[in-house]
mmCIF file of C-alpha atoms in Angstrom:
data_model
loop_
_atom_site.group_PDB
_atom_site.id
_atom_site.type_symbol
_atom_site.label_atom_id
_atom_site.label_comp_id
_atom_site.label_asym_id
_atom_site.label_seq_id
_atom_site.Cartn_x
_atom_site.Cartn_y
_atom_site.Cartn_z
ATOM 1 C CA UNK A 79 11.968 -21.692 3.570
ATOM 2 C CA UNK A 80 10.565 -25.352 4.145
ATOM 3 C CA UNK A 81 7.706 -25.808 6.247
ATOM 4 C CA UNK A 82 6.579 -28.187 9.099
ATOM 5 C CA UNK A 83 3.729 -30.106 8.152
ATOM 6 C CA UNK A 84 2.715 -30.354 11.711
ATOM 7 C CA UNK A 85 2.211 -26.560 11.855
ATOM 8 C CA UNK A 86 -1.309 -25.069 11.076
ATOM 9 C CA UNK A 87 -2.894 -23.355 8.729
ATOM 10 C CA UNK A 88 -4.363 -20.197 9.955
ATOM 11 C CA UNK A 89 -6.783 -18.334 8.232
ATOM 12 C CA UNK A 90 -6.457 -15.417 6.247
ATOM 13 C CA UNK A 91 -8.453 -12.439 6.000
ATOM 14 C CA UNK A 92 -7.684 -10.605 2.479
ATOM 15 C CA UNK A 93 -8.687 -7.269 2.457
ATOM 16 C CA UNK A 94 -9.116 -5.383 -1.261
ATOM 17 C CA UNK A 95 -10.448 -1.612 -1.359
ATOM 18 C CA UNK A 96 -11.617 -0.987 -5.241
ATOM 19 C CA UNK A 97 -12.657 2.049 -7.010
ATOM 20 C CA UNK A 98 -13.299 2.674 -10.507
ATOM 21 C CA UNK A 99 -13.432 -1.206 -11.791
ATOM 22 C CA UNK A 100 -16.248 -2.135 -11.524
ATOM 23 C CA UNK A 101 -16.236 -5.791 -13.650
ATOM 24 C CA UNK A 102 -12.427 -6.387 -12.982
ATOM 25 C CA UNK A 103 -12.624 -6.428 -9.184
ATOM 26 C CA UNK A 104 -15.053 -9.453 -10.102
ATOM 27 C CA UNK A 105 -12.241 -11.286 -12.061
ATOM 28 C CA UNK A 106 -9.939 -10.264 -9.292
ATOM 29 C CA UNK A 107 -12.279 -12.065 -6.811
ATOM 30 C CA UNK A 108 -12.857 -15.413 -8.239
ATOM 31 C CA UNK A 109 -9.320 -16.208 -8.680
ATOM 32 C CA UNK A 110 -8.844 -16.043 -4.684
ATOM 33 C CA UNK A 111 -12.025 -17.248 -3.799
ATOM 34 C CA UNK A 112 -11.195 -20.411 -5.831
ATOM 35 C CA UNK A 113 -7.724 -20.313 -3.438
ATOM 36 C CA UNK A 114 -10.045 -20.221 -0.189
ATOM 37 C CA UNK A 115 -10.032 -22.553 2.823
ATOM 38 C CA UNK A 116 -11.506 -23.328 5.853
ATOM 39 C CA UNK A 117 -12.424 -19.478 7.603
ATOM 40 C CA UNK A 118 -10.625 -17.562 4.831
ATOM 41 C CA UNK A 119 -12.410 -14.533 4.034
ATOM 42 C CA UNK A 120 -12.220 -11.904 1.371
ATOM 43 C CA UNK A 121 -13.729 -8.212 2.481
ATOM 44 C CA UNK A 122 -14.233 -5.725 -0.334
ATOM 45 C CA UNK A 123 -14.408 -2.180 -0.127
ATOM 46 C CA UNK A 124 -16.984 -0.518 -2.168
ATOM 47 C CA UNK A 125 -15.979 3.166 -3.750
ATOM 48 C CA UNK A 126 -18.024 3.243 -6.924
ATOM 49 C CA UNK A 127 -20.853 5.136 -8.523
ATOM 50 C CA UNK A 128 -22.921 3.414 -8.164
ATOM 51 C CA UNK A 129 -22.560 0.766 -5.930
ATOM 52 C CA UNK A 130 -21.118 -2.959 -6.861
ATOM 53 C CA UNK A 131 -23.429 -5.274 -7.337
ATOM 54 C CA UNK A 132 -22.269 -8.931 -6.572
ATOM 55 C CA UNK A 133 -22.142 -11.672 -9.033
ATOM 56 C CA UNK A 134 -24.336 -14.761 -8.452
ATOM 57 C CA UNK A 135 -21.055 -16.422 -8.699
ATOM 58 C CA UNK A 136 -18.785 -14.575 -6.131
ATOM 59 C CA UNK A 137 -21.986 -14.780 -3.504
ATOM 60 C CA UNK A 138 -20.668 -16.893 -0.788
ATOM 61 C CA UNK A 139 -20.611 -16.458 2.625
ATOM 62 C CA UNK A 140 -16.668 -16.187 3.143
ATOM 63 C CA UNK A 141 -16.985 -12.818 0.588
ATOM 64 C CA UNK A 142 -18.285 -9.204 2.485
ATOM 65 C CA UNK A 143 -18.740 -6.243 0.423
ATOM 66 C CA UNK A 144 -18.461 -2.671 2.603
ATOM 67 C CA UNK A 145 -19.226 0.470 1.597
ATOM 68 C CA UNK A 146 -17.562 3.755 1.156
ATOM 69 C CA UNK A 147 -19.341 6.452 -0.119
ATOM 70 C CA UNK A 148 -16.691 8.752 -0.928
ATOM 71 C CA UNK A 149 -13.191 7.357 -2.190
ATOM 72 C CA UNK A 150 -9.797 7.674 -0.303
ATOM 73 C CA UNK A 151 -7.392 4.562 -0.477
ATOM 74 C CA UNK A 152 -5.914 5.151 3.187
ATOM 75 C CA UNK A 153 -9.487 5.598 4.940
ATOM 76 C CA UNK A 154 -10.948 2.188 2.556
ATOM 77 C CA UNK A 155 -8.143 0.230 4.401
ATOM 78 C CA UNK A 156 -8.658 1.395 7.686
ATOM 79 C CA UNK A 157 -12.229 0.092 7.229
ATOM 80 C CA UNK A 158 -11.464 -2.860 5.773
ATOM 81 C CA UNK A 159 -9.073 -3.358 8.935
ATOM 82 C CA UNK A 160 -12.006 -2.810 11.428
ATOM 83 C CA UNK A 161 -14.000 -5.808 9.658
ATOM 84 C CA UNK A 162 -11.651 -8.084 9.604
ATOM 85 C CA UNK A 163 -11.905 -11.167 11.709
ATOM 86 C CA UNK A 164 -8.465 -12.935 11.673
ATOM 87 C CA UNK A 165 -5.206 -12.313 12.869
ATOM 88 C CA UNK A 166 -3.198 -12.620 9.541
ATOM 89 C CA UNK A 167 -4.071 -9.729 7.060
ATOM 90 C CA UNK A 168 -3.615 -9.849 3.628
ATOM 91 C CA UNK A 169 -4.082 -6.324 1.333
ATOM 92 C CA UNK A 170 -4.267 -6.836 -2.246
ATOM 93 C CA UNK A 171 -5.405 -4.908 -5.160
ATOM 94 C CA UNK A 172 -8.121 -5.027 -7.230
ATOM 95 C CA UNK A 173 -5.894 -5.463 -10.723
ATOM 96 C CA UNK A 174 -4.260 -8.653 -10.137
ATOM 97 C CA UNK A 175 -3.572 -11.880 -11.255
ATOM 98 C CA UNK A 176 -2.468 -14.001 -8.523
ATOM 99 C CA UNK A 177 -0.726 -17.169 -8.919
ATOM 100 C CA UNK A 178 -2.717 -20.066 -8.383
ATOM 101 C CA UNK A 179 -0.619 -21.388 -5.154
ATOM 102 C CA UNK A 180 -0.591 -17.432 -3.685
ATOM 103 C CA UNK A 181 -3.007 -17.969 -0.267
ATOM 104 C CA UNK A 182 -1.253 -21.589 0.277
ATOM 105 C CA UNK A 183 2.537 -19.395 0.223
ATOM 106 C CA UNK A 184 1.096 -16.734 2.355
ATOM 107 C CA UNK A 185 -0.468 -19.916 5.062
ATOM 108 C CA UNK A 186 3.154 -21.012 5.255
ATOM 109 C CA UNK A 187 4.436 -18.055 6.156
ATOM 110 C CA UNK A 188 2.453 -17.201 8.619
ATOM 111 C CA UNK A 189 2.902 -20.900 10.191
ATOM 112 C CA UNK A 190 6.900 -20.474 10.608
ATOM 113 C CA UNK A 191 6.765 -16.964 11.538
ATOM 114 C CA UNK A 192 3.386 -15.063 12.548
ATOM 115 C CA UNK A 193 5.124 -12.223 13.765
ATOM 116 C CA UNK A 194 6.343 -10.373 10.749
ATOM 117 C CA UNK A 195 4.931 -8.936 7.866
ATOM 118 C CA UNK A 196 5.245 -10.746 4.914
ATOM 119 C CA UNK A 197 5.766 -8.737 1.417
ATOM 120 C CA UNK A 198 4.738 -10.966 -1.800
ATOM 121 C CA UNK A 199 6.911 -10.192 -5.060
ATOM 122 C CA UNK A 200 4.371 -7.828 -7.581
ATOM 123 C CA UNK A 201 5.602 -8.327 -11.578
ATOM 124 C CA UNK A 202 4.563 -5.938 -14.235
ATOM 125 C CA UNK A 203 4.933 -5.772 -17.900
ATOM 126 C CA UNK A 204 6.377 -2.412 -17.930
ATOM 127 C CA UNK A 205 9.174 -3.072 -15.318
ATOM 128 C CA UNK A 206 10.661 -6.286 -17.033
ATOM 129 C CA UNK A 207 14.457 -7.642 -16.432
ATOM 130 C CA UNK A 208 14.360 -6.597 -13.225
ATOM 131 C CA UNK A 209 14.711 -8.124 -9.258
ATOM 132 C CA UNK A 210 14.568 -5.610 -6.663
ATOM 133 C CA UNK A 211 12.728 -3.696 -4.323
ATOM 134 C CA UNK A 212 13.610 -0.153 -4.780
ATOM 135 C CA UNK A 213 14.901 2.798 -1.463
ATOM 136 C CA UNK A 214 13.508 5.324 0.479
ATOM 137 C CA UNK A 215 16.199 8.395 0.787
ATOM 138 C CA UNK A 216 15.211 10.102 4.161
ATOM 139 C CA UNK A 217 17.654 12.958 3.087
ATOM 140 C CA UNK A 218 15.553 13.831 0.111
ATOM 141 C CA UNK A 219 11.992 11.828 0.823
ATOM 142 C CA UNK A 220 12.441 9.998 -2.871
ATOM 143 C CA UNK A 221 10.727 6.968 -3.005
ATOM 144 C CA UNK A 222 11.244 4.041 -5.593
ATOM 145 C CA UNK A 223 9.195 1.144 -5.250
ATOM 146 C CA UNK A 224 10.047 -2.350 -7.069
ATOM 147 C CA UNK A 225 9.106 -5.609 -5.827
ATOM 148 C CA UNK A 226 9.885 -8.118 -8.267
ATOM 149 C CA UNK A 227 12.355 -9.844 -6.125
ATOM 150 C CA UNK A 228 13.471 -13.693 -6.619
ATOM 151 C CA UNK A 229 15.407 -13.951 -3.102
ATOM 152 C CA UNK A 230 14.479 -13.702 0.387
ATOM 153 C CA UNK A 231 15.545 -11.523 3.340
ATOM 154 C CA UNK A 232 14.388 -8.761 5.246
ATOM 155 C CA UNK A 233 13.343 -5.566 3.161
ATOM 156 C CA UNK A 234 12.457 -2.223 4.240
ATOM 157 C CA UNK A 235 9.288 -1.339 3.529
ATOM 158 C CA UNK A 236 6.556 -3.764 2.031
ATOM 159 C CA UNK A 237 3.707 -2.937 -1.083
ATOM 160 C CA UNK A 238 0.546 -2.210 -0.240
ATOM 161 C CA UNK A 239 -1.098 -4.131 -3.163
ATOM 162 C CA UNK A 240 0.845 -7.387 -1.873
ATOM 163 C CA UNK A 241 1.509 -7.392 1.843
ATOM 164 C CA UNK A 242 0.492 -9.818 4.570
ATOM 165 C CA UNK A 243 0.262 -7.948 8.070
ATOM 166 C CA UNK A 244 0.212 -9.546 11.170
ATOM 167 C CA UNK A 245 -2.711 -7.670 13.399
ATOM 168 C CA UNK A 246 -1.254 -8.076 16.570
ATOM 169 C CA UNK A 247 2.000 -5.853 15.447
ATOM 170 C CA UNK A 248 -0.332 -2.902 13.994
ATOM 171 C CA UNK A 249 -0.657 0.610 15.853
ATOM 172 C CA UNK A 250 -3.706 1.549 17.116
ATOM 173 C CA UNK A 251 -6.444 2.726 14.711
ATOM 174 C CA UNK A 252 -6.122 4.348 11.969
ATOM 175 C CA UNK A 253 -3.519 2.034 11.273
ATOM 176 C CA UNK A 254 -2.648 3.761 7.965
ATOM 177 C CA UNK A 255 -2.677 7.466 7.954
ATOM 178 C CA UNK A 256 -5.480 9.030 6.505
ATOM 179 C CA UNK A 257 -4.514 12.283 5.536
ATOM 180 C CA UNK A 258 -2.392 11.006 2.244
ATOM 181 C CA UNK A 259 -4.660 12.703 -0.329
ATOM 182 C CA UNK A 260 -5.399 11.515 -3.919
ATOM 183 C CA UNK A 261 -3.165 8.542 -5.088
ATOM 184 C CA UNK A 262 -1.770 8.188 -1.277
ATOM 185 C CA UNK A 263 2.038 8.511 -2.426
ATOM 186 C CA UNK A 264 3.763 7.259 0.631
ATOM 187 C CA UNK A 265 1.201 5.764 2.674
ATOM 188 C CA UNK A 266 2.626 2.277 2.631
ATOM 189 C CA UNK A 267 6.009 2.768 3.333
ATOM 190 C CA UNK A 268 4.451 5.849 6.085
ATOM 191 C CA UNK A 269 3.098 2.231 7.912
ATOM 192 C CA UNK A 270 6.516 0.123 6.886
ATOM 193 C CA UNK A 271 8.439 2.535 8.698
ATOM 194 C CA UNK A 272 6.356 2.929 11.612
ATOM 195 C CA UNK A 273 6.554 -1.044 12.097
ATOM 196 C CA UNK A 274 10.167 -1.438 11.505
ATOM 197 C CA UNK A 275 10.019 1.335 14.858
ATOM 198 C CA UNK A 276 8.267 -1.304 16.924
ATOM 199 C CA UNK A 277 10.862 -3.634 16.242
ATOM 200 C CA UNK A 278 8.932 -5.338 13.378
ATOM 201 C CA UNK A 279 10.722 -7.483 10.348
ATOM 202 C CA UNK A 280 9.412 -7.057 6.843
ATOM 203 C CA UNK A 281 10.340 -9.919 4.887
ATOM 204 C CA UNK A 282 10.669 -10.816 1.689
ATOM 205 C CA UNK A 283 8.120 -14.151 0.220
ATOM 206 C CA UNK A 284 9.273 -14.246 -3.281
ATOM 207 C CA UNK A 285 7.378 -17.524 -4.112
ATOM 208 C CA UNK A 286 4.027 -15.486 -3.461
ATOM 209 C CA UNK A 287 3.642 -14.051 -6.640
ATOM 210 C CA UNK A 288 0.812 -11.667 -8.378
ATOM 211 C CA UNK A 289 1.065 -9.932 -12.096
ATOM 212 C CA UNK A 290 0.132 -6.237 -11.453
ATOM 213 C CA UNK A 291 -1.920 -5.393 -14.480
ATOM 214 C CA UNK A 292 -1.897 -1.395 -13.464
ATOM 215 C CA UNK A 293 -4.726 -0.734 -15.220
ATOM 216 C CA UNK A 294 -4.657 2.887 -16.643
ATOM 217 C CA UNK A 295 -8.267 3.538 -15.896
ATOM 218 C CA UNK A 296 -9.537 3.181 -12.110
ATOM 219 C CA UNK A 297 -7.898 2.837 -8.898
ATOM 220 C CA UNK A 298 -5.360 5.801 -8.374
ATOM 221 C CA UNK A 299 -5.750 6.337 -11.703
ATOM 222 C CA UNK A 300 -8.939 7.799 -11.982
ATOM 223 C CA UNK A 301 -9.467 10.943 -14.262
ATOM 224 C CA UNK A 302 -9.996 12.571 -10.667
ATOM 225 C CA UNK A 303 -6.691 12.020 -9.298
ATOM 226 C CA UNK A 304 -5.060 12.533 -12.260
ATOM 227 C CA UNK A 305 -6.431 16.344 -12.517
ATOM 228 C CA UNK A 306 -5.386 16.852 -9.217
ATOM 229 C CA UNK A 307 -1.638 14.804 -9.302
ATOM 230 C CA UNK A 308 0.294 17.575 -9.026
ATOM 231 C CA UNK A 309 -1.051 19.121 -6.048
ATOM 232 C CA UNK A 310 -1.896 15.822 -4.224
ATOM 233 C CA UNK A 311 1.666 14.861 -5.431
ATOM 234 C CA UNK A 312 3.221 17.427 -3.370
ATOM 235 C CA UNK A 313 1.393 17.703 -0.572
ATOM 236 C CA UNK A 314 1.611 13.572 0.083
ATOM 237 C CA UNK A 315 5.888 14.009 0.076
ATOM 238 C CA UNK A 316 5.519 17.081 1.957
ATOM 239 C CA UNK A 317 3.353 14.791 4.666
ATOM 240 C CA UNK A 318 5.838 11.723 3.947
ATOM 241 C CA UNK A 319 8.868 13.967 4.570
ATOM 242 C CA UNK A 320 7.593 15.939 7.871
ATOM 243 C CA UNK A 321 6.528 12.321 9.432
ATOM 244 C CA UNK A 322 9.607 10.450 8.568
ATOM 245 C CA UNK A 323 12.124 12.528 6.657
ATOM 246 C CA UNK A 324 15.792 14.316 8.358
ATOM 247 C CA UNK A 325 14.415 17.066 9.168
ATOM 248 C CA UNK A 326 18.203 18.497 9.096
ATOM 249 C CA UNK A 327 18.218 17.651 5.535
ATOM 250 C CA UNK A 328 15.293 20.184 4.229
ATOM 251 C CA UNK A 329 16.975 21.552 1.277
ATOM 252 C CA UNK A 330 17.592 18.564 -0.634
ATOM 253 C CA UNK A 331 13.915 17.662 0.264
ATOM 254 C CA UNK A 332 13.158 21.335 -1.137
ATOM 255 C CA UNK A 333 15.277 20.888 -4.350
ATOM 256 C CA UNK A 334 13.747 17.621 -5.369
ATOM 257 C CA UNK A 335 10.066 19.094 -5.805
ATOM 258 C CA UNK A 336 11.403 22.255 -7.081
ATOM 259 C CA UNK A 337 12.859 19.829 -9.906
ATOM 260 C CA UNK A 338 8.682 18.117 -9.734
ATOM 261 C CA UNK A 339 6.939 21.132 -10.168
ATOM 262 C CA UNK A 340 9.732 22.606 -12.731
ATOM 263 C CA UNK A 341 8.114 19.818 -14.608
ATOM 264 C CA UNK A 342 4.797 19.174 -14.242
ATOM 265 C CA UNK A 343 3.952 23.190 -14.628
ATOM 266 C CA UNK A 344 5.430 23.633 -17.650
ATOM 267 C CA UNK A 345 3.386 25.201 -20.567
ATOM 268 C CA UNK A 346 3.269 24.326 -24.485
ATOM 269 C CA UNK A 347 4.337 27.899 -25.350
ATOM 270 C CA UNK A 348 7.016 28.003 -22.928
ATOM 271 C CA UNK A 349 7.825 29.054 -19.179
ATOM 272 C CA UNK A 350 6.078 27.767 -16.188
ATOM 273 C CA UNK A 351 2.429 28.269 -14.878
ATOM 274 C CA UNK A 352 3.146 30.949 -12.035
ATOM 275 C CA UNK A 353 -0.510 29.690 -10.096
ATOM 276 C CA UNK A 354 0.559 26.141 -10.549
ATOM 277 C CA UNK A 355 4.053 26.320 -8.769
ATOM 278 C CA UNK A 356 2.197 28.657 -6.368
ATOM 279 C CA UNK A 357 -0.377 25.824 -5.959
ATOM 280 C CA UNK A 358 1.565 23.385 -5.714
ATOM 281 C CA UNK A 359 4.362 24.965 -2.714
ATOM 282 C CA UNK A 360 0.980 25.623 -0.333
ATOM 283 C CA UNK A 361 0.092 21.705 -0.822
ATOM 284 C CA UNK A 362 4.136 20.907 -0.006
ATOM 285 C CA UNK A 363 4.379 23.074 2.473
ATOM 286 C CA UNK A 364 0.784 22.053 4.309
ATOM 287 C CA UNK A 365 1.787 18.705 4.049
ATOM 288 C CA UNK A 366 5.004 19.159 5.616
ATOM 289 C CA UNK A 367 3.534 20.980 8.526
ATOM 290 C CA UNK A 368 1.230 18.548 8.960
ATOM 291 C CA UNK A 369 3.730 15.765 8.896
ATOM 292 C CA UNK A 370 6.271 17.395 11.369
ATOM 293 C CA UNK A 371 2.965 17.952 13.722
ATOM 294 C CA UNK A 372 2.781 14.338 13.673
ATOM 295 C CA UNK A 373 6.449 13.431 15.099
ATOM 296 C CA UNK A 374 5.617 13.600 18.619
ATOM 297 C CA UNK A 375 2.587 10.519 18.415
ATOM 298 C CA UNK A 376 4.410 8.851 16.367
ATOM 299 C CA UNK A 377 7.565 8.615 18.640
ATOM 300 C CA UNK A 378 4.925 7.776 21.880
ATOM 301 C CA UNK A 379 3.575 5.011 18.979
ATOM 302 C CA UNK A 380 7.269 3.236 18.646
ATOM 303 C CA UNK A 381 6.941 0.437 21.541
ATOM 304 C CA UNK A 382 10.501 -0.407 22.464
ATOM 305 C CA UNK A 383 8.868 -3.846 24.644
ATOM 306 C CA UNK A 384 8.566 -5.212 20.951
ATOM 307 C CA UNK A 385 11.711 -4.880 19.748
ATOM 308 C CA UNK A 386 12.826 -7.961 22.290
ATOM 309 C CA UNK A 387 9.649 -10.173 21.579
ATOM 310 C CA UNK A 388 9.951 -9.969 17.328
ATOM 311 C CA UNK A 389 13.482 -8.966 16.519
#
């Protein structure tokens, strides 16, 4: 992709919801804020207890810190959304380490095409030897997610710790769906999909690059979500699946988190915990009900007009 020089450089508003890191969101900061330009702004979103406090050296005017007093990923972004000022969004997560040219990649994508969504490439020590993006399986509701890609083209769904959206192709509020629970399993590719319906393009920027540290502590990986992962776990692919899955195709959705709950409710001494797999078929079966409730606004959300203007 080469760029005309004559084209402008629009701003970017990156958005970064944090929870649980309360000194590495700081390092996080600084190494975009030392990328910013012109109107470029960076808008936090504050989930800790107790509240961030801003460094002397990360108060500038182009930083906002918001606050959210109690943590959910999908409802932080939806606020961050509604603060935003600029047209090109970029969500990012609070564990990176961006490469130094990342905001200048993302300003020349957004100058030759402002009407897709732009996915950066996300590398991590413990994938290594590896260019791809991963599937969603619609007959089954599996998700993979890789994005260490080296080669552009249109992908299907986009990462929601390294995604630029453009604000005039998003739904109405709440863009993403707030009832993903816990680690929100799902809730970017709930959005990709959704797009892709309006006759959006997801494409791939493999020169904008950021090293996903994936802290262990923090984030989605809080002790919190982690007591909970099961349950959340199943009720997030029973949400994905009733929004977006083939509905015709139920049993291999079934059999998959038969296999997840086979596993994750096994005990030391043997056998299964009877409450746990009890547990844990409510939450799949609430989400799915839930998600299948949902079909009908999301089929009036699909806009057919922007299929011709973007595809």
């Amino acid at each position: 992709m080469r760029l005309d020089e004559s084209l402008p450089r629009p701003p970017l508003s990156l958005l970064i919801p944090t929870y649980g890191r309360p000194l590495l969101i700081w390092d996080t900061a600084r190494a975009l804020l030392n990328q910013f330009r012109g109107d470029d702004e960076l808008v936090i979103v504050d989930q800790n207890h107790p509240p961030l406090q801003v460094p002397s050296d990360c108060e500038v005017t182009s930083l906002r810190l918001l606050r959210q007093e109690i943590p959910g990923l999908t409802r932080a972004r939806n606020l961050a959304l509604s603060s935003a000022r600029h047209a090109s969004i970029l969500f990012l997560d609070d564990d990176i380490i961006p490469a130094q040219d990342l905001l200048q990649r993302f300003r020349e994508a957004v100058a030759m095409d402002s009407h897709c969504v732009w996915a950066g490439a996300v590398d991590q020590d413990d994938i290594p030897e590896f260019q791809g993006v991963g599937f969603v399986d619609l007959n089954s509701g599996e998700i993979r997610t890789r994005f260490d890609f080296h080669k552009e083209g249109d992908l299907p769904f986009f990462s929601g710790c390294h995604a630029l959206l453009p604000r005039k192709a998003l739904p109405d509020p709440p863009v993403f769906c707030e009832h993903f629970r816990g680690n929100a399993q799902g809730e970017e590719i709930d959005l990709a999909l959704r797009l892709k319906k309006r006759g959006i393009r997801i494409r791939a920027l493999p020169k904008a690059r950021v090293h996903h540290l994936k802290i262990p502590a923090g984030g989605c990986r809080t002790d919190a979500y982690r007591r909970r992962f099961h349950l959340d776990f199943c009720y997030n692919e029973g949400l994905f699946f009733g929004r977006h899955g083939r509905l015709g195709k139920l049993p291999n959705f079934f059999s998959r988190i038969k296999g997840f709950l086979e596993f994750h409710t096994r005990k030391k001494q043997g056998g299964h915990s009877v409450l746990q797999v009890m547990a844990g078929v409510y939450q799949m079966a609430a989400g799915l009900c839930r998600g299948i409730s949902a079909r009908p606004a999301l089929k009036s959300e699909a806009k057919p007009g922007l299929r011709k203007a973007n595809g």
